[in-house]
Amino acid sequence: MEPSLVSDKEKIGVFACHCGRNIAATIDTERVVEEVLKHPAVVHAEHYEYMCSDPGQELIETAIREKRLTGVIVAACSPSLHEVTFRETVKRADLNIYKCEIANIREQDSWVHENKEKATEKAVKLTKSAIEKIIRNEALSPIKVGLHKKALVIGGGVAGIRAALDIADAGFPVVLIEKTATVGGHMAQLAETFPTLDCASCILTPLMSAVAHHPNIELHTLSEIENVEGYVGNFHVRIKKHPRYVEPDKCNLCNECENVCPVAVPSEFDEGLSLRKAVFIPFPQAVPSSYLIDANACLGMSPLICGKCAEPEVCGPQAVNFDDQEKIIEDDFGAIVVATGYELYNPTNLGEYGADVYPDVITSLQFERLLSPSGPTGGIPRRPSDEKIPKRIAFIHCAGSRDERHQPYCSHICCTYSAKHALLFKELVPDAEIHSFYIDIRAVGKNYEDFIRRVQEETGIHYTRGKVSRIYEQDGKVKVLGVDTLLDERIELEVDMVVLALPMVPFQGVKDLAGKMRIQIDGNNFLQELHPKLHPVESATSGIFLAGAAQSPKDIQDTVSQAGACASKALGILTQEKISHIPTVANVDEENCSSCRFCISVCPYRAIKTIDDKAHVEEVLCEGCGICVSACPSGVIDLRNHTDKQVGFMIKALAGEI
Ligand code: FAD
Ligand code: SF4
Ligand code: SF4
């Protein structure tokens, strides 16, 4: 075996962890210690039950001090779990944090092997490989940069509102941008909210008003992200603000313009169950509290075709402004919260349910509007086809959810909101007969199970475990066909109206936005968190956080909790004087760069540019992913503390050659 060439100044300590029985049941840690002590650089090695515990960390600190260790290897679980913990430990003993490495003998060894002998051999090799790395590690210091102490929140639903208010209340300026003409998101459309049955507007509208009046919040509606550049602490963002054509400061909500406008189109707020004019306010409590003109619906502004709403005898304060233009706003931010929410899955994809053919087959959000006192039927649900009050109604759970042909995941809240719908409907129509078709009842949340039980007791709802295969209308009735999977019987039911509990899907344009922001999406197109347990609100791009239903289907409670978590993470950045960036970044040997620019095309963080026709890494943008290193045909890019030389020695150690 070729000896590893090690400076005699190196004094490495190895600390092997049992992780209870997680590691010790499959790996002989005593033998790992004996074997690594044969390495010329190792001057100390020991094993312990829980190295991450306080006594475990104490062992490491003491050994560093007493043996004057120059490097530490912790042979334990994945670095994604405790690398930070152990780096903090060595820091307390005045060792540079980049002189601490983890050998992952749990996820990469004990958890995936059964043969103790071979697993122990592998653990020795993994640990020796880490030793080869650490003796060649540089003692690096984080890169420090200044920052902009301002946050950007994208999306003005309850998630974005909560995050913006929390950051603003802590004294930092926030820019909140919302794609539509008002903040509020889907919660503004809800009648009452489970499980407490609070009136949604009573909770939400004061928050909407607070956003509008908060001295630290700058609100831009009808606005979208055009471009994001930069990095944590220093994001440079271009925002496109579409024209409103009505000046909010002048509009006095007299609604005279609405009265004269000859154009009526389906109302988005009422999910197409009512009409609005081309000049309109989305709903009376909208924020900003002002009318706007829908340029697509208006008969024409350039050239002006109708212009009735702008006439002085109609709009007294002369708020209508047909010359309003699109604007680009540029600003710098230290942190960003993405809270762009959800949409319902398009019901026309479920051809067998006929939502686009039969008017009395409606979506859950449409039913929510029918239940709402501010809704199109004044809070008494009426059938869209003939405006009669339905008496027999069927709710179809999982209408497209948990279905490989549509959306494979559970939408998390449909069982509970369908139960809420049943309860509210029964209160409004006491002689109603209610049927609910489900796969399983999933009511996960505090007091949700009690809520479902209450609904069962109070409404006499008929729950049928079964999948509905077809819905069609005949003689003014809606027929529901399917199978009761508990009784193994065919179902054939005649009702007045059917409500489809459709999957929550990510907002339209999620891929485009994720691309602009360099954040990831998951297999179902929801925004991807960095780690489901350890970093549930962080995105893969440092300084960008994810809140609400944009990250996964969720209820208001979870949405608001996540928004609060995002705000506190953003404040963690904004309260710093300087931002620390990892120093383990790419480094180009510029003299030998062939100027092929291949690295520029592969870097997902746009961290490489050219200076004098040579590749140059913008260190604060580099996330150390290493893609450019493997892509560079001239082999002139290295990652600090992951150099080719280090990796070569690590491989030799794994192969048992040193
Ligand atoms: P949203 O409410 O979707 O808000 C997102 C906002 O971001 C929107 O205003 C949108 O216009 C904006 N936006 C999107 N893309 C962009 C962009 N690119 N740029 C700028 N802005 C953008 N939960 C409960 O707890 N209790 C209930 O009783 C309940 N009932 C429900 C009933 C139904 C039928 C449904 C479908 C859901 C129900 N929910 C309920 C869930 C609730 O609606 C969500 O938990 C909540 O609305 C999520 O808030 P959000 O801010 O994450 O998303
Ligand atoms: Fe309606 Fe457009 Fe005429 Fe104004 S100008 S009243 S928005 S159609
Ligand atoms: Fe870009 Fe290379 Fe840094 Fe990865 S390692 S972020 S590819 S410069």
Short mmCIF file of N, CA and C in Angstrom, two decimals, residues 67-203:
data_model
loop_
_atom_site.label_atom_id
_atom_site.label_comp_id
_atom_site.label_asym_id
_atom_site.label_seq_id
_atom_site.Cartn_x
_atom_site.Cartn_y
_atom_site.Cartn_z
N LYS A 67 -4.80 17.71 22.57
CA LYS A 67 -3.85 17.12 21.60
C LYS A 67 -3.45 18.11 20.51
N ARG A 68 -3.94 19.34 20.62
CA ARG A 68 -3.64 20.38 19.62
C ARG A 68 -3.94 19.89 18.20
N LEU A 69 -5.14 19.35 18.06
CA LEU A 69 -5.54 18.77 16.77
C LEU A 69 -5.58 19.85 15.69
N THR A 70 -5.19 19.46 14.46
CA THR A 70 -5.27 20.40 13.33
C THR A 70 -6.47 20.08 12.44
N GLY A 71 -7.11 18.94 12.71
CA GLY A 71 -8.29 18.59 11.91
C GLY A 71 -9.12 17.55 12.65
N VAL A 72 -10.43 17.55 12.35
CA VAL A 72 -11.34 16.62 13.03
C VAL A 72 -12.19 15.90 11.99
N ILE A 73 -12.28 14.57 12.13
CA ILE A 73 -13.22 13.80 11.33
C ILE A 73 -14.27 13.24 12.28
N VAL A 74 -15.55 13.48 11.97
CA VAL A 74 -16.61 12.84 12.73
C VAL A 74 -17.21 11.78 11.81
N ALA A 75 -17.04 10.53 12.19
CA ALA A 75 -17.61 9.43 11.39
C ALA A 75 -19.00 9.17 11.97
N ALA A 76 -20.02 9.63 11.26
CA ALA A 76 -21.37 9.63 11.84
C ALA A 76 -22.42 9.64 10.73
N CYS A 77 -23.46 10.45 10.96
CA CYS A 77 -24.56 10.52 9.98
C CYS A 77 -24.23 11.50 8.87
N SER A 78 -25.20 11.69 7.97
CA SER A 78 -25.00 12.56 6.80
C SER A 78 -24.61 13.99 7.21
N PRO A 79 -23.69 14.62 6.46
CA PRO A 79 -23.34 16.01 6.79
C PRO A 79 -24.55 16.95 6.68
N SER A 80 -25.55 16.57 5.90
CA SER A 80 -26.72 17.46 5.79
C SER A 80 -27.44 17.55 7.13
N LEU A 81 -27.20 16.57 8.01
CA LEU A 81 -27.87 16.62 9.31
C LEU A 81 -27.04 17.39 10.34
N HIS A 82 -25.75 17.01 10.50
CA HIS A 82 -25.01 17.59 11.63
C HIS A 82 -23.68 18.25 11.29
N GLU A 83 -23.43 18.52 10.01
CA GLU A 83 -22.16 19.18 9.69
C GLU A 83 -22.05 20.51 10.43
N VAL A 84 -23.16 21.25 10.43
CA VAL A 84 -23.14 22.57 11.10
C VAL A 84 -22.87 22.38 12.59
N THR A 85 -23.54 21.37 13.20
CA THR A 85 -23.35 21.11 14.64
C THR A 85 -21.87 20.90 14.96
N PHE A 86 -21.22 20.02 14.19
CA PHE A 86 -19.83 19.69 14.51
C PHE A 86 -18.87 20.84 14.15
N ARG A 87 -19.24 21.61 13.13
CA ARG A 87 -18.38 22.76 12.81
C ARG A 87 -18.44 23.78 13.94
N GLU A 88 -19.62 23.94 14.52
CA GLU A 88 -19.74 24.85 15.66
C GLU A 88 -18.92 24.33 16.85
N THR A 89 -18.90 23.00 16.99
CA THR A 89 -18.14 22.39 18.09
C THR A 89 -16.65 22.71 17.95
N VAL A 90 -16.10 22.50 16.74
CA VAL A 90 -14.66 22.73 16.59
C VAL A 90 -14.34 24.22 16.71
N LYS A 91 -15.30 25.04 16.29
CA LYS A 91 -15.08 26.50 16.39
C LYS A 91 -14.91 26.91 17.85
N ARG A 92 -15.70 26.26 18.73
CA ARG A 92 -15.59 26.60 20.16
C ARG A 92 -14.21 26.27 20.71
N ALA A 93 -13.52 25.31 20.03
CA ALA A 93 -12.17 24.96 20.48
C ALA A 93 -11.12 25.66 19.61
N ASP A 94 -11.52 26.74 18.95
CA ASP A 94 -10.63 27.58 18.14
C ASP A 94 -10.02 26.88 16.94
N LEU A 95 -10.73 25.89 16.39
CA LEU A 95 -10.26 25.27 15.16
C LEU A 95 -11.10 25.83 14.01
N ASN A 96 -10.47 26.06 12.86
CA ASN A 96 -11.21 26.57 11.69
C ASN A 96 -12.29 25.56 11.28
N ILE A 97 -13.48 26.06 10.98
CA ILE A 97 -14.60 25.14 10.72
C ILE A 97 -14.37 24.29 9.47
N TYR A 98 -13.51 24.76 8.58
CA TYR A 98 -13.23 23.95 7.37
C TYR A 98 -12.16 22.90 7.63
N LYS A 99 -11.75 22.79 8.89
CA LYS A 99 -10.85 21.70 9.28
C LYS A 99 -11.66 20.64 10.05
N CYS A 100 -12.94 20.58 9.73
CA CYS A 100 -13.81 19.53 10.29
C CYS A 100 -14.57 18.90 9.13
N GLU A 101 -14.48 17.59 8.99
CA GLU A 101 -15.20 16.90 7.91
C GLU A 101 -16.00 15.74 8.49
N ILE A 102 -17.05 15.37 7.78
CA ILE A 102 -17.89 14.25 8.22
C ILE A 102 -17.64 13.06 7.31
N ALA A 103 -17.45 11.88 7.89
CA ALA A 103 -17.46 10.65 7.10
C ALA A 103 -18.85 10.04 7.34
N ASN A 104 -19.61 9.93 6.29
CA ASN A 104 -21.01 9.48 6.45
C ASN A 104 -21.06 7.96 6.52
N ILE A 105 -20.98 7.43 7.74
CA ILE A 105 -21.01 5.96 7.88
C ILE A 105 -22.40 5.46 8.27
N ARG A 106 -23.38 6.36 8.27
CA ARG A 106 -24.75 5.91 8.57
C ARG A 106 -25.54 5.74 7.26
N GLU A 107 -25.96 6.86 6.63
CA GLU A 107 -26.74 6.75 5.39
C GLU A 107 -26.00 5.97 4.31
N GLN A 108 -24.65 6.17 4.23
CA GLN A 108 -23.91 5.52 3.14
C GLN A 108 -23.36 4.16 3.54
N ASP A 109 -23.64 3.73 4.77
CA ASP A 109 -23.04 2.46 5.18
C ASP A 109 -24.00 1.63 6.05
N SER A 110 -24.12 1.98 7.35
CA SER A 110 -24.87 1.08 8.25
C SER A 110 -26.33 0.92 7.83
N TRP A 111 -26.91 1.96 7.26
CA TRP A 111 -28.33 1.87 6.88
C TRP A 111 -28.54 1.06 5.60
N VAL A 112 -27.48 0.88 4.82
CA VAL A 112 -27.70 0.21 3.53
C VAL A 112 -26.98 -1.15 3.45
N HIS A 113 -26.36 -1.58 4.56
CA HIS A 113 -25.68 -2.89 4.54
C HIS A 113 -26.12 -3.73 5.73
N GLU A 114 -25.97 -5.04 5.59
CA GLU A 114 -26.31 -5.95 6.69
C GLU A 114 -25.09 -6.67 7.24
N ASN A 115 -24.12 -6.95 6.36
CA ASN A 115 -22.94 -7.73 6.76
C ASN A 115 -21.99 -6.85 7.59
N LYS A 116 -21.87 -7.15 8.89
CA LYS A 116 -21.13 -6.28 9.79
C LYS A 116 -19.65 -6.17 9.41
N GLU A 117 -19.09 -7.29 8.98
CA GLU A 117 -17.67 -7.31 8.63
C GLU A 117 -17.40 -6.33 7.47
N LYS A 118 -18.23 -6.50 6.43
CA LYS A 118 -18.00 -5.67 5.23
C LYS A 118 -18.38 -4.21 5.49
N ALA A 119 -19.43 -4.00 6.27
CA ALA A 119 -19.84 -2.62 6.58
C ALA A 119 -18.73 -1.93 7.38
N THR A 120 -18.09 -2.68 8.28
CA THR A 120 -17.01 -2.09 9.08
C THR A 120 -15.83 -1.74 8.18
N GLU A 121 -15.52 -2.64 7.25
CA GLU A 121 -14.43 -2.37 6.30
C GLU A 121 -14.72 -1.09 5.52
N LYS A 122 -15.98 -0.97 5.10
CA LYS A 122 -16.37 0.22 4.32
C LYS A 122 -16.27 1.49 5.19
N ALA A 123 -16.68 1.36 6.45
CA ALA A 123 -16.62 2.52 7.36
C ALA A 123 -15.17 2.99 7.51
N VAL A 124 -14.24 2.04 7.60
CA VAL A 124 -12.83 2.40 7.73
C VAL A 124 -12.39 3.17 6.48
N LYS A 125 -12.81 2.65 5.31
CA LYS A 125 -12.40 3.31 4.06
C LYS A 125 -13.02 4.71 3.93
N LEU A 126 -14.29 4.82 4.29
CA LEU A 126 -14.95 6.14 4.21
C LEU A 126 -14.24 7.13 5.13
N THR A 127 -13.85 6.65 6.31
CA THR A 127 -13.21 7.54 7.28
C THR A 127 -11.81 7.92 6.79
N LYS A 128 -11.10 6.94 6.23
CA LYS A 128 -9.75 7.26 5.73
C LYS A 128 -9.83 8.23 4.55
N SER A 129 -10.86 8.06 3.76
CA SER A 129 -11.05 8.96 2.62
C SER A 129 -11.25 10.40 3.11
N ALA A 130 -12.05 10.54 4.18
CA ALA A 130 -12.27 11.88 4.76
C ALA A 130 -10.96 12.43 5.34
N ILE A 131 -10.13 11.53 5.88
CA ILE A 131 -8.84 11.98 6.43
C ILE A 131 -7.97 12.54 5.29
N GLU A 132 -7.97 11.83 4.15
CA GLU A 132 -7.17 12.31 3.01
C GLU A 132 -7.64 13.69 2.56
N LYS A 133 -8.93 13.91 2.68
CA LYS A 133 -9.46 15.23 2.28
C LYS A 133 -9.02 16.29 3.28
N ILE A 134 -9.23 16.00 4.55
CA ILE A 134 -9.04 17.08 5.54
C ILE A 134 -7.58 17.52 5.65
N ILE A 135 -6.67 16.59 5.45
CA ILE A 135 -5.27 17.02 5.58
C ILE A 135 -4.88 17.95 4.42
N ARG A 136 -5.72 18.00 3.39
CA ARG A 136 -5.45 18.90 2.26
C ARG A 136 -6.42 20.09 2.24
N ASN A 137 -7.31 20.15 3.22
CA ASN A 137 -8.25 21.28 3.28
C ASN A 137 -7.53 22.57 3.67
N GLU A 138 -7.94 23.68 3.04
CA GLU A 138 -7.43 24.98 3.49
C GLU A 138 -8.32 25.46 4.64
N ALA A 139 -7.71 26.21 5.57
CA ALA A 139 -8.51 26.84 6.63
C ALA A 139 -9.12 28.11 6.03
N LEU A 140 -10.38 28.00 5.60
CA LEU A 140 -11.00 29.12 4.87
C LEU A 140 -11.83 29.99 5.81
N SER A 141 -12.08 31.21 5.36
CA SER A 141 -13.00 32.09 6.10
C SER A 141 -14.16 32.43 5.20
N PRO A 142 -15.37 32.56 5.78
CA PRO A 142 -16.52 32.93 4.95
C PRO A 142 -16.27 34.24 4.21
N ILE A 143 -16.85 34.34 3.00
CA ILE A 143 -16.75 35.59 2.23
C ILE A 143 -17.81 36.55 2.81
N LYS A 144 -17.41 37.77 3.13
CA LYS A 144 -18.34 38.73 3.75
C LYS A 144 -18.74 39.80 2.74
N VAL A 145 -20.04 40.05 2.62
CA VAL A 145 -20.50 41.12 1.72
C VAL A 145 -21.59 41.95 2.41
N GLY A 146 -21.73 43.17 1.98
CA GLY A 146 -22.80 44.03 2.50
C GLY A 146 -24.16 43.58 1.97
N LEU A 147 -25.23 44.19 2.47
CA LEU A 147 -26.56 43.73 2.03
C LEU A 147 -27.56 44.88 2.01
N HIS A 148 -28.66 44.65 1.28
CA HIS A 148 -29.77 45.61 1.25
C HIS A 148 -30.79 45.17 2.29
N LYS A 149 -31.10 46.05 3.21
CA LYS A 149 -31.98 45.68 4.33
C LYS A 149 -33.44 45.91 3.98
N LYS A 150 -33.87 45.22 2.92
CA LYS A 150 -35.24 45.37 2.44
C LYS A 150 -35.69 44.01 1.92
N ALA A 151 -36.96 43.67 2.13
CA ALA A 151 -37.44 42.35 1.68
C ALA A 151 -38.45 42.50 0.55
N LEU A 152 -38.47 41.49 -0.32
CA LEU A 152 -39.48 41.42 -1.37
C LEU A 152 -40.39 40.23 -1.07
N VAL A 153 -41.69 40.45 -1.11
CA VAL A 153 -42.64 39.34 -0.95
C VAL A 153 -43.43 39.24 -2.25
N ILE A 154 -43.46 38.05 -2.83
CA ILE A 154 -44.16 37.86 -4.12
C ILE A 154 -45.43 37.06 -3.87
N GLY A 155 -46.58 37.66 -4.12
CA GLY A 155 -47.87 37.00 -3.90
C GLY A 155 -48.58 37.61 -2.71
N GLY A 156 -49.78 38.12 -2.95
CA GLY A 156 -50.51 38.83 -1.89
C GLY A 156 -51.68 38.05 -1.33
N GLY A 157 -51.56 36.71 -1.26
CA GLY A 157 -52.55 35.92 -0.54
C GLY A 157 -52.25 36.02 0.95
N VAL A 158 -52.93 35.17 1.74
CA VAL A 158 -52.74 35.28 3.19
C VAL A 158 -51.28 34.99 3.57
N ALA A 159 -50.60 34.13 2.80
CA ALA A 159 -49.19 33.83 3.10
C ALA A 159 -48.34 35.07 2.91
N GLY A 160 -48.48 35.72 1.74
CA GLY A 160 -47.67 36.90 1.45
C GLY A 160 -48.00 38.05 2.39
N ILE A 161 -49.29 38.20 2.70
CA ILE A 161 -49.71 39.29 3.60
C ILE A 161 -49.06 39.10 4.97
N ARG A 162 -49.15 37.86 5.49
CA ARG A 162 -48.61 37.58 6.83
C ARG A 162 -47.10 37.81 6.86
N ALA A 163 -46.41 37.29 5.84
CA ALA A 163 -44.95 37.44 5.81
C ALA A 163 -44.58 38.92 5.73
N ALA A 164 -45.28 39.67 4.87
CA ALA A 164 -44.96 41.10 4.70
C ALA A 164 -45.20 41.86 6.01
N LEU A 165 -46.32 41.57 6.67
CA LEU A 165 -46.62 42.29 7.92
C LEU A 165 -45.59 41.96 9.00
N ASP A 166 -45.21 40.68 9.10
CA ASP A 166 -44.24 40.30 10.14
C ASP A 166 -42.90 40.99 9.93
N ILE A 167 -42.46 41.07 8.68
CA ILE A 167 -41.15 41.71 8.41
C ILE A 167 -41.29 43.23 8.65
N ALA A 168 -42.39 43.79 8.17
CA ALA A 168 -42.58 45.24 8.32
C ALA A 168 -42.72 45.63 9.79
N ASP A 169 -43.42 44.79 10.57
CA ASP A 169 -43.60 45.08 12.00
C ASP A 169 -42.26 45.07 12.74
N ALA A 170 -41.30 44.31 12.20
CA ALA A 170 -39.97 44.27 12.84
C ALA A 170 -39.14 45.48 12.44
N GLY A 171 -39.71 46.36 11.62
CA GLY A 171 -39.03 47.63 11.32
C GLY A 171 -38.29 47.65 10.00
N PHE A 172 -38.49 46.65 9.15
CA PHE A 172 -37.77 46.63 7.87
C PHE A 172 -38.72 46.90 6.71
N PRO A 173 -38.25 47.62 5.70
CA PRO A 173 -39.11 47.90 4.55
C PRO A 173 -39.38 46.66 3.71
N VAL A 174 -40.59 46.57 3.20
CA VAL A 174 -41.01 45.42 2.40
C VAL A 174 -41.69 45.92 1.14
N VAL A 175 -41.37 45.29 0.02
CA VAL A 175 -42.16 45.52 -1.20
C VAL A 175 -42.98 44.26 -1.42
N LEU A 176 -44.30 44.41 -1.50
CA LEU A 176 -45.20 43.26 -1.70
C LEU A 176 -45.77 43.39 -3.11
N ILE A 177 -45.57 42.36 -3.92
CA ILE A 177 -46.14 42.45 -5.26
C ILE A 177 -47.19 41.36 -5.47
N GLU A 178 -48.26 41.75 -6.12
CA GLU A 178 -49.40 40.86 -6.35
C GLU A 178 -49.78 40.95 -7.83
N LYS A 179 -50.00 39.78 -8.41
CA LYS A 179 -50.28 39.70 -9.85
C LYS A 179 -51.64 40.30 -10.22
N THR A 180 -52.65 40.08 -9.35
CA THR A 180 -54.00 40.55 -9.69
C THR A 180 -54.20 41.98 -9.18
N ALA A 181 -55.44 42.46 -9.25
CA ALA A 181 -55.71 43.86 -8.89
C ALA A 181 -55.87 44.08 -7.40
N THR A 182 -55.88 43.00 -6.61
CA THR A 182 -56.08 43.15 -5.16
C THR A 182 -55.30 42.09 -4.40
N VAL A 183 -54.94 42.41 -3.16
CA VAL A 183 -54.39 41.37 -2.30
C VAL A 183 -55.57 40.57 -1.73
N GLY A 184 -55.26 39.47 -1.08
CA GLY A 184 -56.31 38.64 -0.48
C GLY A 184 -56.23 37.18 -0.91
N GLY A 185 -55.88 36.97 -2.19
CA GLY A 185 -55.74 35.60 -2.69
C GLY A 185 -57.04 34.82 -2.56
N HIS A 186 -56.92 33.50 -2.46
CA HIS A 186 -58.11 32.65 -2.44
C HIS A 186 -58.89 32.77 -1.14
N MET A 187 -58.21 33.15 -0.05
CA MET A 187 -58.92 33.21 1.22
C MET A 187 -60.05 34.24 1.15
N ALA A 188 -59.85 35.27 0.34
CA ALA A 188 -60.89 36.31 0.21
C ALA A 188 -62.17 35.74 -0.41
N GLN A 189 -62.04 34.63 -1.13
CA GLN A 189 -63.23 34.05 -1.78
C GLN A 189 -64.01 33.12 -0.85
N LEU A 190 -63.38 32.74 0.27
CA LEU A 190 -64.01 31.73 1.13
C LEU A 190 -65.14 32.34 1.96
N ALA A 191 -66.12 31.48 2.27
CA ALA A 191 -67.25 31.92 3.09
C ALA A 191 -66.83 31.89 4.56
N GLU A 192 -66.72 30.68 5.11
CA GLU A 192 -66.24 30.51 6.48
C GLU A 192 -65.11 29.50 6.44
N THR A 193 -64.28 29.49 7.49
CA THR A 193 -63.10 28.63 7.42
C THR A 193 -63.15 27.54 8.49
N PHE A 194 -62.84 26.30 8.04
CA PHE A 194 -62.77 25.20 8.99
C PHE A 194 -61.56 25.36 9.87
N PRO A 195 -61.40 24.76 10.99
CA PRO A 195 -62.44 24.00 11.69
C PRO A 195 -63.29 24.89 12.61
N THR A 196 -62.90 26.18 12.73
CA THR A 196 -63.57 27.04 13.70
C THR A 196 -64.79 27.74 13.13
N LEU A 197 -64.92 27.70 11.81
CA LEU A 197 -65.99 28.39 11.08
C LEU A 197 -65.97 29.90 11.30
N ASP A 198 -64.77 30.45 11.38
CA ASP A 198 -64.64 31.92 11.41
C ASP A 198 -65.02 32.43 10.03
N CYS A 199 -65.60 33.61 10.01
CA CYS A 199 -65.90 34.25 8.72
C CYS A 199 -64.55 34.67 8.11
N ALA A 200 -64.30 34.19 6.88
CA ALA A 200 -62.97 34.40 6.27
C ALA A 200 -62.68 35.89 6.13
N SER A 201 -63.69 36.66 5.70
CA SER A 201 -63.46 38.10 5.48
C SER A 201 -63.11 38.80 6.79
N CYS A 202 -63.76 38.35 7.89
CA CYS A 202 -63.53 39.04 9.17
C CYS A 202 -62.08 38.87 9.63
N ILE A 203 -61.46 37.75 9.24
CA ILE A 203 -60.06 37.55 9.63
C ILE A 203 -59.15 38.24 8.64
#
